[in-house]
Amino acid sequence: SQELEQSPQSLIVQEGKNLTINCTSSKTLYGLYWYKQKYGEGLIFLMMLQKGGEEKSHEKITAKLDEKKQQSSLHITASQPSHAGIYLCGAPRAGGTSYGKLTFGQGTILTVHP
Amino acid sequence: DSGVTQTPKHLITATGQRVTLRCSPRSGDLSVYWYQQSLDQGLQFLIQYYNGEERAKGNILERFSAQQFPDLHSELNLSSLELGDSALYFCASSASPDVAGYTFGSGTRLTVV
């Protein structure tokens, strides 16, 4: 099983609808990163959450971290076609010499119909 | 343009061959990361360098090696290539070695035939 499980695996919504993507870890979270990827392209950093209960927003995207549940959620309000893509969560793992390396979830494919 | 430059964008090569992927980090970033993305394995961390020194290693095969040069650019060398090595290889960079809000390059798509 994956260390980071994302749900749903794919999501199709109508423009203007709200949606939520979840990322659940099987191990202790020491922070959580959200990235967006257009198919076949590089990843774009969205947000970093470091503390339990932390919530960050950027434009219409809000992310929260629940350390007790070892889970993070990404919420998009009033979705637009520009939000379409693959959303990936990544988590640093304890041990070793670097907290910069990430373990990623398998990604959630978001399609937004105009 | 993210500021992280990867070359080449596409590479097609035969099994058993050796290739070199190149990455120039964003200006000012000292840390370089290499990731492999495939349909079955997803996005996997390979290796990290910070200011010329290896900082962390992931599930990188012995046939793969990397280095970071004094000018901070990095190269990922893949040898004795197999069909299963076909993937997107990403380079990312960050200023700090322990904060993963990195900037990704657009990737090199490797196809082994």
Coordinates of C-alpha atoms in Angstrom, one line a residue:
Chain A
S1 CA 0.0 0.0 0.0
Q2 CA 1.0 3.6 -0.6
E3 CA 2.5 5.7 2.2
L4 CA 0.4 8.6 0.9
E5 CA -3.1 7.8 -0.3
Q6 CA -5.0 10.4 -2.3
S7 CA -8.7 10.4 -2.9
P8 CA -10.4 10.5 -5.1
Q9 CA -8.1 9.2 -7.9
S10 CA -10.0 11.3 -10.4
L11 CA -12.6 13.9 -10.3
I12 CA -14.8 15.5 -13.0
V13 CA -16.7 18.6 -12.0
Q14 CA -18.7 21.4 -13.7
E15 CA -17.2 24.8 -13.8
G16 CA -18.2 26.8 -10.7
K17 CA -18.5 23.8 -8.4
N18 CA -16.5 23.3 -5.2
L19 CA -14.4 20.2 -4.7
T20 CA -12.1 18.6 -2.1
I21 CA -9.1 16.3 -2.6
N22 CA -7.8 14.4 0.4
C23 CA -4.3 13.0 1.2
T24 CA -3.9 10.5 4.0
S25 CA -0.6 9.3 5.3
S26 CA 0.2 5.9 6.9
K27 CA 3.1 7.4 8.8
T28 CA 3.6 10.5 11.0
L29 CA 3.4 13.7 9.0
Y30 CA 6.2 16.3 9.4
G31 CA 4.6 18.7 7.0
L32 CA 2.7 18.4 3.8
Y33 CA 3.3 19.9 0.3
W34 CA 0.8 20.3 -2.5
Y35 CA 1.8 20.5 -6.1
K36 CA -0.1 20.8 -9.4
Q37 CA 1.0 19.2 -12.6
K38 CA -0.3 19.7 -16.2
Y39 CA -0.1 16.4 -18.1
G40 CA 3.5 15.7 -19.2
E41 CA 4.8 18.9 -17.6
G42 CA 6.7 19.8 -14.5
L43 CA 5.1 20.3 -11.1
I44 CA 4.1 23.7 -9.8
F45 CA 4.4 24.2 -6.0
L46 CA 1.1 25.3 -4.5
M47 CA 1.4 25.3 -0.7
M48 CA 3.4 24.0 2.2
L49 CA 1.7 23.1 5.5
Q50 CA 4.0 22.6 8.5
K51 CA 1.9 22.6 11.7
G52 CA -1.2 20.7 12.7
G53 CA -4.3 22.7 12.2
E54 CA -2.5 25.0 9.8
E55 CA -4.6 26.3 6.9
K56 CA -3.4 28.2 3.9
S57 CA -5.2 29.8 1.0
H58 CA -4.0 31.0 -2.4
E59 CA -6.7 32.5 -4.7
K60 CA -9.5 29.9 -4.6
I61 CA -7.4 27.0 -3.3
T62 CA -7.4 26.3 0.5
A63 CA -5.3 23.5 2.1
K64 CA -5.5 22.2 5.7
L65 CA -3.4 19.9 7.7
D66 CA -4.8 17.6 10.4
E67 CA -1.8 16.0 12.1
K68 CA -3.9 13.9 14.5
K69 CA -5.6 12.3 11.5
Q70 CA -2.4 12.3 9.5
Q71 CA -4.4 13.9 6.7
S72 CA -4.5 17.0 4.5
S73 CA -7.3 18.3 2.3
L74 CA -7.2 20.6 -0.6
H75 CA -10.3 22.5 -1.4
I76 CA -11.1 24.5 -4.5
T77 CA -13.9 27.0 -4.5
A78 CA -15.8 27.9 -7.6
S79 CA -13.7 25.7 -9.9
Q80 CA -12.5 27.0 -13.3
P81 CA -11.1 25.2 -16.3
S82 CA -7.7 26.6 -15.3
H83 CA -7.8 24.4 -12.2
A84 CA -7.7 21.2 -14.3
G85 CA -4.6 19.1 -13.9
I86 CA -3.1 16.5 -11.6
Y87 CA -2.8 17.4 -7.9
L88 CA -0.1 15.7 -5.9
C89 CA 0.6 15.7 -2.2
G90 CA 4.1 15.1 -0.9
A91 CA 5.5 14.5 2.6
P92 CA 9.0 14.7 4.0
R93 CA 9.9 11.6 6.0
A94 CA 11.9 11.5 9.2
G95 CA 15.4 10.0 9.3
G96 CA 18.3 10.6 7.1
T97 CA 20.0 13.9 6.5
S98 CA 17.4 15.7 4.6
Y99 CA 13.8 16.8 5.0
G100 CA 13.9 18.1 1.5
K101 CA 13.1 14.8 -0.2
L102 CA 9.5 14.0 -0.6
T103 CA 7.3 10.9 -0.8
F104 CA 4.4 11.7 -3.2
G105 CA 0.9 10.4 -3.4
Q106 CA -0.3 8.9 -6.7
G107 CA -2.1 12.1 -7.7
T108 CA -5.7 13.1 -8.3
I109 CA -6.7 14.0 -11.8
L110 CA -9.1 16.9 -11.9
T111 CA -11.2 17.7 -15.0
V112 CA -13.3 20.8 -15.0
H113 CA -16.0 21.1 -17.7
P114 CA -16.9 24.6 -18.9
Chain B
D1 CA 9.6 29.2 -17.6
S2 CA 10.3 28.0 -14.1
G3 CA 13.9 28.9 -14.0
V4 CA 15.0 25.2 -13.8
T5 CA 16.3 24.1 -17.2
Q6 CA 16.4 20.5 -18.2
T7 CA 17.9 19.1 -21.4
P8 CA 17.1 17.3 -23.5
K9 CA 13.3 17.4 -23.5
H10 CA 13.0 14.1 -25.2
L11 CA 15.4 11.2 -25.6
I12 CA 14.9 7.9 -27.4
T13 CA 17.5 5.3 -27.0
A14 CA 18.1 1.5 -27.2
T15 CA 18.3 -1.0 -24.4
G16 CA 21.8 -1.3 -23.0
Q17 CA 22.8 2.2 -23.9
R18 CA 23.9 5.0 -21.6
V19 CA 22.4 8.5 -21.5
T20 CA 23.1 11.8 -19.5
L21 CA 20.4 14.1 -18.4
R22 CA 21.3 17.7 -17.6
C23 CA 19.8 20.2 -15.1
S24 CA 20.5 23.8 -14.4
P25 CA 18.9 24.9 -11.2
R26 CA 17.1 28.2 -10.6
S27 CA 19.6 31.1 -10.0
G28 CA 20.6 31.1 -6.3
D29 CA 19.3 27.6 -5.5
L30 CA 22.0 25.3 -4.1
S31 CA 20.0 22.2 -3.7
V32 CA 19.1 19.9 -6.7
Y33 CA 16.8 16.9 -6.6
W34 CA 16.1 14.2 -9.2
Y35 CA 12.8 12.4 -9.5
Q36 CA 11.5 9.7 -11.8
Q37 CA 7.8 9.6 -12.8
S38 CA 6.3 6.6 -14.4
L39 CA 2.7 5.3 -14.7
D40 CA 3.2 2.3 -12.4
Q41 CA 5.5 3.8 -9.8
G42 CA 4.3 7.4 -9.7
L43 CA 6.8 10.1 -8.7
Q44 CA 9.8 8.7 -7.0
F45 CA 12.7 10.5 -5.3
L46 CA 16.1 9.4 -6.7
I47 CA 18.8 11.7 -5.2
Q48 CA 19.5 15.1 -3.8
Y49 CA 22.6 17.2 -4.0
Y50 CA 23.4 20.4 -2.0
N51 CA 26.2 22.7 -2.9
G52 CA 28.1 19.9 -4.7
E53 CA 27.6 17.2 -2.0
E54 CA 25.2 14.3 -2.0
R55 CA 22.6 15.0 0.6
A56 CA 20.1 12.2 0.4
K57 CA 19.5 9.1 -1.7
G58 CA 16.2 7.4 -2.6
N59 CA 15.6 4.2 -4.4
I60 CA 18.1 5.0 -7.1
L61 CA 19.4 2.0 -9.0
E62 CA 23.1 1.1 -9.1
R63 CA 23.0 1.7 -12.8
F64 CA 22.1 5.3 -12.2
S65 CA 24.5 7.9 -10.9
A66 CA 24.4 11.7 -10.5
Q67 CA 26.7 14.6 -9.6
Q68 CA 26.5 18.3 -9.0
F69 CA 29.2 20.4 -10.4
P70 CA 30.9 23.6 -9.0
D71 CA 28.6 25.8 -11.1
L72 CA 25.7 23.9 -9.5
H73 CA 24.4 22.3 -12.6
S74 CA 23.7 18.6 -12.2
E75 CA 23.8 15.5 -14.4
L76 CA 22.0 12.2 -14.0
N77 CA 23.7 9.3 -15.8
L78 CA 21.6 6.3 -16.7
S79 CA 23.5 3.2 -18.0
S80 CA 22.7 -0.3 -19.2
L81 CA 19.2 1.0 -19.9
E82 CA 16.2 -1.3 -19.8
L83 CA 12.7 -0.9 -21.1
G84 CA 11.5 -0.3 -17.6
D85 CA 13.6 2.8 -17.3
S86 CA 11.3 4.6 -19.7
A87 CA 9.9 7.5 -17.7
L88 CA 9.8 11.2 -17.2
Y89 CA 12.8 12.4 -15.2
F90 CA 12.4 15.7 -13.3
C91 CA 15.0 17.9 -11.8
A92 CA 13.9 20.4 -9.1
S93 CA 15.8 23.0 -7.1
S94 CA 15.5 24.9 -3.9
A95 CA 17.5 27.3 -1.9
S96 CA 17.4 25.3 1.3
P97 CA 18.2 21.6 1.5
D98 CA 15.5 20.9 4.0
V99 CA 12.5 22.7 2.6
A100 CA 10.7 21.0 -0.3
G101 CA 8.8 24.0 -1.8
Y102 CA 10.9 23.4 -4.8
T103 CA 10.8 24.6 -8.4
F104 CA 10.6 21.8 -10.9
G105 CA 11.9 21.7 -14.4
S106 CA 9.8 20.6 -17.3
G107 CA 11.4 17.2 -17.4
T108 CA 13.2 14.9 -19.8
R109 CA 11.0 12.2 -21.3
L110 CA 13.2 9.1 -21.8
T111 CA 12.0 6.3 -24.1
V112 CA 14.0 3.1 -24.2
V113 CA 13.2 0.9 -27.2

